[in-house]
Amino acid sequence: MGTPNDHVPLAEQVEELLATGGPLPIVAAGDPVLRRGTEPFDGQLEPALLARFVEALRITMRAAPGVGLAAPQVGVALRIAVIEDPAPVPEEVRLTRGRVPQPFRVLVNPSYEPVGARRVAFFEGCLSVPGYQAVVARPAEVRLTGQDEHGRALDEVFTGWPARIVQHETDHLDGTLYLDRAEPRSLSSHQAVAERWSQPTAERAARALGFELP
């Protein structure tokens, strides 16, 4: 499926997208919509349509499954993303990566800035780059600002894995894929990650594949 026509108003694009029902098709890397950046949300979708679009993003994210989904990933160049992470991981992974459960949340016009200088590197994947993962070094703590789907202000500090999720999804809204920030030598198939690099840290992968960690 191609991305919606650029000349069609966003509300019409979304109505057409939702008409199919069920999970939405996820756009893969190589589609320009993932690289253009997005329009700030300022009421292009009336409240009922926005609610339907948010629900479709939630259904699509869960069906994939993933822990976040940005509007460009379903072909809509609007500055909206959703996140949710039940974090069903072993205790060692939880402690090492700071991966704790996150409830379903809607991020509207989000932006982030690092809190402190500490950076951490872990394997990361993306629903728009199926089949692969790579190590990405990111700030360990960020301050996220924006709004929720009801227009309420969001100003919150995220740490650990939740910080990685909000950075990843906000990057999508700026036309940035995780591969742009990744260690190229770390690029691995899902199978290779499962068989070789499933440890909580990326230290063994860094030694074997020849890249540096922060």
mmCIF file of C-alpha atoms in Angstrom:
data_model
loop_
_atom_site.group_PDB
_atom_site.id
_atom_site.type_symbol
_atom_site.label_atom_id
_atom_site.label_comp_id
_atom_site.label_asym_id
_atom_site.label_seq_id
_atom_site.Cartn_x
_atom_site.Cartn_y
_atom_site.Cartn_z
ATOM 1 C CA MET A 1 0.000 0.000 0.000
ATOM 2 C CA GLY A 2 1.328 3.428 -0.888
ATOM 3 C CA THR A 3 1.230 6.416 1.397
ATOM 4 C CA PRO A 4 -1.727 8.800 1.255
ATOM 5 C CA ASN A 5 -1.753 11.508 -1.422
ATOM 6 C CA ASP A 6 0.202 14.538 -0.221
ATOM 7 C CA HIS A 7 -2.338 16.919 -1.723
ATOM 8 C CA VAL A 8 -5.317 15.446 0.121
ATOM 9 C CA PRO A 9 -6.185 17.194 3.438
ATOM 10 C CA LEU A 10 -5.004 15.237 6.452
ATOM 11 C CA ALA A 11 -8.552 14.663 7.711
ATOM 12 C CA GLU A 12 -9.497 13.051 4.405
ATOM 13 C CA GLN A 13 -6.324 10.953 4.427
ATOM 14 C CA VAL A 14 -7.139 9.663 7.895
ATOM 15 C CA GLU A 15 -10.789 8.959 7.058
ATOM 16 C CA GLU A 16 -9.693 6.943 4.030
ATOM 17 C CA LEU A 17 -7.114 5.065 6.088
ATOM 18 C CA LEU A 18 -9.608 4.177 8.804
ATOM 19 C CA ALA A 19 -12.245 3.016 6.349
ATOM 20 C CA THR A 20 -10.521 -0.361 5.973
ATOM 21 C CA GLY A 21 -10.938 -1.218 9.672
ATOM 22 C CA GLY A 22 -8.605 -3.331 11.803
ATOM 23 C CA PRO A 23 -4.839 -2.789 12.156
ATOM 24 C CA LEU A 24 -3.412 -0.265 9.712
ATOM 25 C CA PRO A 25 -0.658 -1.156 7.221
ATOM 26 C CA ILE A 26 2.765 -0.142 8.564
ATOM 27 C CA VAL A 27 4.964 1.830 6.174
ATOM 28 C CA ALA A 28 8.442 0.366 5.606
ATOM 29 C CA ALA A 29 11.759 2.185 5.346
ATOM 30 C CA GLY A 30 12.225 3.674 1.888
ATOM 31 C CA ASP A 31 8.885 5.446 1.856
ATOM 32 C CA PRO A 32 9.384 9.250 1.782
ATOM 33 C CA VAL A 33 6.720 9.792 4.463
ATOM 34 C CA LEU A 34 9.194 8.426 7.016
ATOM 35 C CA ARG A 35 11.756 11.050 6.045
ATOM 36 C CA ARG A 36 9.798 14.252 5.485
ATOM 37 C CA GLY A 37 9.045 15.188 9.070
ATOM 38 C CA THR A 38 5.526 16.006 10.239
ATOM 39 C CA GLU A 39 3.057 18.841 10.653
ATOM 40 C CA PRO A 40 2.438 19.976 14.245
ATOM 41 C CA PHE A 41 -1.056 18.976 15.311
ATOM 42 C CA ASP A 42 -3.263 22.057 15.602
ATOM 43 C CA GLY A 43 -6.740 20.676 15.087
ATOM 44 C CA GLN A 44 -6.452 19.155 11.607
ATOM 45 C CA LEU A 45 -8.543 16.258 12.937
ATOM 46 C CA GLU A 46 -11.736 17.088 14.800
ATOM 47 C CA PRO A 47 -11.985 15.392 18.229
ATOM 48 C CA ALA A 48 -14.024 12.359 17.167
ATOM 49 C CA LEU A 49 -11.739 11.641 14.212
ATOM 50 C CA LEU A 50 -8.649 12.155 16.365
ATOM 51 C CA ALA A 51 -10.012 9.638 18.882
ATOM 52 C CA ARG A 52 -10.635 7.094 16.109
ATOM 53 C CA PHE A 53 -7.141 7.634 14.721
ATOM 54 C CA VAL A 54 -5.540 7.215 18.149
ATOM 55 C CA GLU A 55 -7.489 3.987 18.685
ATOM 56 C CA ALA A 56 -6.341 2.705 15.284
ATOM 57 C CA LEU A 57 -2.733 3.470 16.241
ATOM 58 C CA ARG A 58 -3.217 1.555 19.480
ATOM 59 C CA ILE A 59 -4.723 -1.461 17.693
ATOM 60 C CA THR A 60 -1.945 -1.435 15.096
ATOM 61 C CA MET A 61 0.837 -1.103 17.681
ATOM 62 C CA ARG A 62 -0.513 -3.990 19.739
ATOM 63 C CA ALA A 63 -1.093 -6.211 16.705
ATOM 64 C CA ALA A 64 2.445 -5.704 15.359
ATOM 65 C CA PRO A 65 3.405 -6.031 18.283
ATOM 66 C CA GLY A 66 5.429 -3.005 19.317
ATOM 67 C CA VAL A 67 5.910 -0.589 22.195
ATOM 68 C CA GLY A 68 5.371 2.563 20.174
ATOM 69 C CA LEU A 69 4.002 3.771 16.857
ATOM 70 C CA ALA A 70 4.226 7.166 15.179
ATOM 71 C CA ALA A 71 1.703 8.557 12.717
ATOM 72 C CA PRO A 72 4.187 8.587 9.778
ATOM 73 C CA GLN A 73 4.537 4.825 10.211
ATOM 74 C CA VAL A 74 0.976 4.485 8.942
ATOM 75 C CA GLY A 75 1.501 7.124 6.248
ATOM 76 C CA VAL A 76 0.161 10.190 8.082
ATOM 77 C CA ALA A 77 2.586 13.119 8.369
ATOM 78 C CA LEU A 78 1.147 14.427 11.623
ATOM 79 C CA ARG A 79 3.061 14.975 14.875
ATOM 80 C CA ILE A 80 1.319 12.275 16.904
ATOM 81 C CA ALA A 81 2.644 9.032 18.389
ATOM 82 C CA VAL A 82 1.482 6.412 20.860
ATOM 83 C CA ILE A 83 3.474 4.319 23.330
ATOM 84 C CA GLU A 84 2.729 1.354 25.580
ATOM 85 C CA ASP A 85 5.023 -1.244 27.113
ATOM 86 C CA PRO A 86 3.849 -4.097 29.344
ATOM 87 C CA ALA A 87 7.564 -4.906 29.796
ATOM 88 C CA PRO A 88 7.299 -8.710 30.131
ATOM 89 C CA VAL A 89 11.047 -9.172 30.638
ATOM 90 C CA PRO A 90 13.261 -11.099 33.076
ATOM 91 C CA GLU A 91 14.379 -9.313 36.228
ATOM 92 C CA GLU A 92 17.981 -9.061 35.016
ATOM 93 C CA VAL A 93 16.849 -7.266 31.862
ATOM 94 C CA ARG A 94 14.562 -4.974 33.840
ATOM 95 C CA LEU A 95 17.372 -3.936 36.132
ATOM 96 C CA THR A 96 20.034 -3.542 33.437
ATOM 97 C CA ARG A 97 17.907 -1.686 30.893
ATOM 98 C CA GLY A 98 15.526 0.075 33.235
ATOM 99 C CA ARG A 99 12.604 -1.466 31.397
ATOM 100 C CA VAL A 100 9.489 -0.909 33.450
ATOM 101 C CA PRO A 101 5.833 -1.060 32.383
ATOM 102 C CA GLN A 102 4.396 1.984 30.628
ATOM 103 C CA PRO A 103 0.646 2.540 30.283
ATOM 104 C CA PHE A 104 -0.871 3.469 26.957
ATOM 105 C CA ARG A 105 -0.147 7.121 26.245
ATOM 106 C CA VAL A 106 -0.652 9.530 23.371
ATOM 107 C CA LEU A 107 2.095 12.022 22.545
ATOM 108 C CA VAL A 108 0.997 15.112 20.610
ATOM 109 C CA ASN A 109 3.650 17.544 19.317
ATOM 110 C CA PRO A 110 6.341 15.955 21.508
ATOM 111 C CA SER A 111 9.936 17.084 21.729
ATOM 112 C CA TYR A 112 12.742 15.953 24.026
ATOM 113 C CA GLU A 113 16.029 17.134 25.411
ATOM 114 C CA PRO A 114 18.706 15.171 27.301
ATOM 115 C CA VAL A 115 18.891 15.401 31.079
ATOM 116 C CA GLY A 116 22.559 15.017 31.976
ATOM 117 C CA ALA A 117 25.351 13.625 29.835
ATOM 118 C CA ARG A 118 25.023 9.875 30.474
ATOM 119 C CA ARG A 119 24.367 7.749 27.393
ATOM 120 C CA VAL A 120 23.473 4.066 27.210
ATOM 121 C CA ALA A 121 23.559 1.675 24.262
ATOM 122 C CA PHE A 122 21.291 -1.291 23.578
ATOM 123 C CA PHE A 123 19.921 -3.184 20.604
ATOM 124 C CA GLU A 124 16.879 -1.452 19.192
ATOM 125 C CA GLY A 125 14.410 -2.351 16.454
ATOM 126 C CA CYS A 126 11.629 -0.684 14.504
ATOM 127 C CA LEU A 127 8.341 -1.824 12.988
ATOM 128 C CA SER A 128 9.247 0.102 9.834
ATOM 129 C CA VAL A 129 12.572 -1.771 9.503
ATOM 130 C CA PRO A 130 11.339 -5.347 9.885
ATOM 131 C CA GLY A 131 13.746 -8.190 10.505
ATOM 132 C CA TYR A 132 16.692 -6.252 11.912
ATOM 133 C CA GLN A 133 18.060 -4.626 15.050
ATOM 134 C CA ALA A 134 21.091 -2.477 15.782
ATOM 135 C CA VAL A 135 22.778 -0.922 18.796
ATOM 136 C CA VAL A 136 21.847 2.699 19.411
ATOM 137 C CA ALA A 137 23.489 4.935 22.020
ATOM 138 C CA ARG A 138 20.942 7.371 23.465
ATOM 139 C CA PRO A 139 20.669 9.720 26.442
ATOM 140 C CA ALA A 140 19.765 7.708 29.524
ATOM 141 C CA GLU A 141 17.333 10.372 30.700
ATOM 142 C CA VAL A 142 15.284 12.904 28.748
ATOM 143 C CA ARG A 143 12.738 15.604 29.408
ATOM 144 C CA LEU A 144 9.716 15.221 27.143
ATOM 145 C CA THR A 145 7.339 18.114 26.501
ATOM 146 C CA GLY A 146 4.185 18.324 24.406
ATOM 147 C CA GLN A 147 0.508 17.543 24.937
ATOM 148 C CA ASP A 148 -1.782 14.566 25.247
ATOM 149 C CA GLU A 149 -4.747 13.855 22.958
ATOM 150 C CA HIS A 150 -6.952 16.165 25.045
ATOM 151 C CA GLY A 151 -4.589 19.121 24.744
ATOM 152 C CA ARG A 152 -3.270 18.838 28.286
ATOM 153 C CA ALA A 153 0.356 19.859 28.723
ATOM 154 C CA LEU A 154 2.985 17.141 29.033
ATOM 155 C CA ASP A 155 6.276 17.901 30.777
ATOM 156 C CA GLU A 156 7.879 14.770 32.166
ATOM 157 C CA VAL A 157 11.286 13.203 32.703
ATOM 158 C CA PHE A 158 11.727 9.667 31.369
ATOM 159 C CA THR A 159 14.584 7.339 32.301
ATOM 160 C CA GLY A 160 15.728 3.869 31.268
ATOM 161 C CA TRP A 161 13.825 2.043 28.549
ATOM 162 C CA PRO A 162 10.845 4.440 28.581
ATOM 163 C CA ALA A 163 13.305 7.222 27.699
ATOM 164 C CA ARG A 164 14.467 5.155 24.719
ATOM 165 C CA ILE A 165 10.887 4.605 23.557
ATOM 166 C CA VAL A 166 9.916 8.274 23.619
ATOM 167 C CA GLN A 167 13.154 9.240 21.837
ATOM 168 C CA HIS A 168 12.571 6.620 19.135
ATOM 169 C CA GLU A 169 8.985 7.704 18.500
ATOM 170 C CA THR A 170 9.718 11.429 18.599
ATOM 171 C CA ASP A 171 12.577 10.869 16.143
ATOM 172 C CA HIS A 172 10.050 9.365 13.723
ATOM 173 C CA LEU A 173 8.151 12.649 13.801
ATOM 174 C CA ASP A 174 11.334 14.454 12.724
ATOM 175 C CA GLY A 175 12.000 12.093 9.821
ATOM 176 C CA THR A 176 14.728 10.182 11.674
ATOM 177 C CA LEU A 177 14.982 6.387 11.803
ATOM 178 C CA TYR A 178 16.868 4.565 14.548
ATOM 179 C CA LEU A 179 19.337 3.379 11.893
ATOM 180 C CA ASP A 180 20.505 6.978 11.500
ATOM 181 C CA ARG A 181 21.775 6.852 15.090
ATOM 182 C CA ALA A 182 22.905 3.205 15.158
ATOM 183 C CA GLU A 183 26.359 1.635 15.220
ATOM 184 C CA PRO A 184 26.550 0.325 11.613
ATOM 185 C CA ARG A 185 28.683 -2.701 12.553
ATOM 186 C CA SER A 186 26.047 -3.830 15.059
ATOM 187 C CA LEU A 187 23.285 -4.349 12.481
ATOM 188 C CA SER A 188 21.935 -7.860 13.082
ATOM 189 C CA SER A 189 18.967 -9.946 12.056
ATOM 190 C CA HIS A 190 16.342 -10.720 14.675
ATOM 191 C CA GLN A 191 17.561 -14.331 14.534
ATOM 192 C CA ALA A 192 21.162 -13.322 15.225
ATOM 193 C CA VAL A 193 20.107 -11.136 18.147
ATOM 194 C CA ALA A 194 18.048 -13.971 19.605
ATOM 195 C CA GLU A 195 20.804 -16.550 19.153
ATOM 196 C CA ARG A 196 23.903 -14.472 19.935
ATOM 197 C CA TRP A 197 23.139 -11.091 21.480
ATOM 198 C CA SER A 198 20.227 -11.634 23.843
ATOM 199 C CA GLN A 199 22.298 -10.627 26.883
ATOM 200 C CA PRO A 200 20.975 -7.632 28.826
ATOM 201 C CA THR A 201 23.883 -5.451 27.627
ATOM 202 C CA ALA A 202 25.522 -5.070 24.207
ATOM 203 C CA GLU A 203 29.064 -5.590 25.490
ATOM 204 C CA ARG A 204 29.557 -9.038 23.961
ATOM 205 C CA ALA A 205 28.215 -7.866 20.611
ATOM 206 C CA ALA A 206 30.530 -4.830 20.686
ATOM 207 C CA ARG A 207 33.582 -7.033 21.228
ATOM 208 C CA ALA A 208 32.628 -9.592 18.592
ATOM 209 C CA LEU A 209 31.382 -7.190 15.912
ATOM 210 C CA GLY A 210 33.954 -4.471 16.458
ATOM 211 C CA PHE A 211 32.237 -1.302 17.642
ATOM 212 C CA GLU A 212 32.541 0.893 20.707
ATOM 213 C CA LEU A 213 30.019 1.566 23.440
ATOM 214 C CA PRO A 214 29.691 4.908 25.250
#
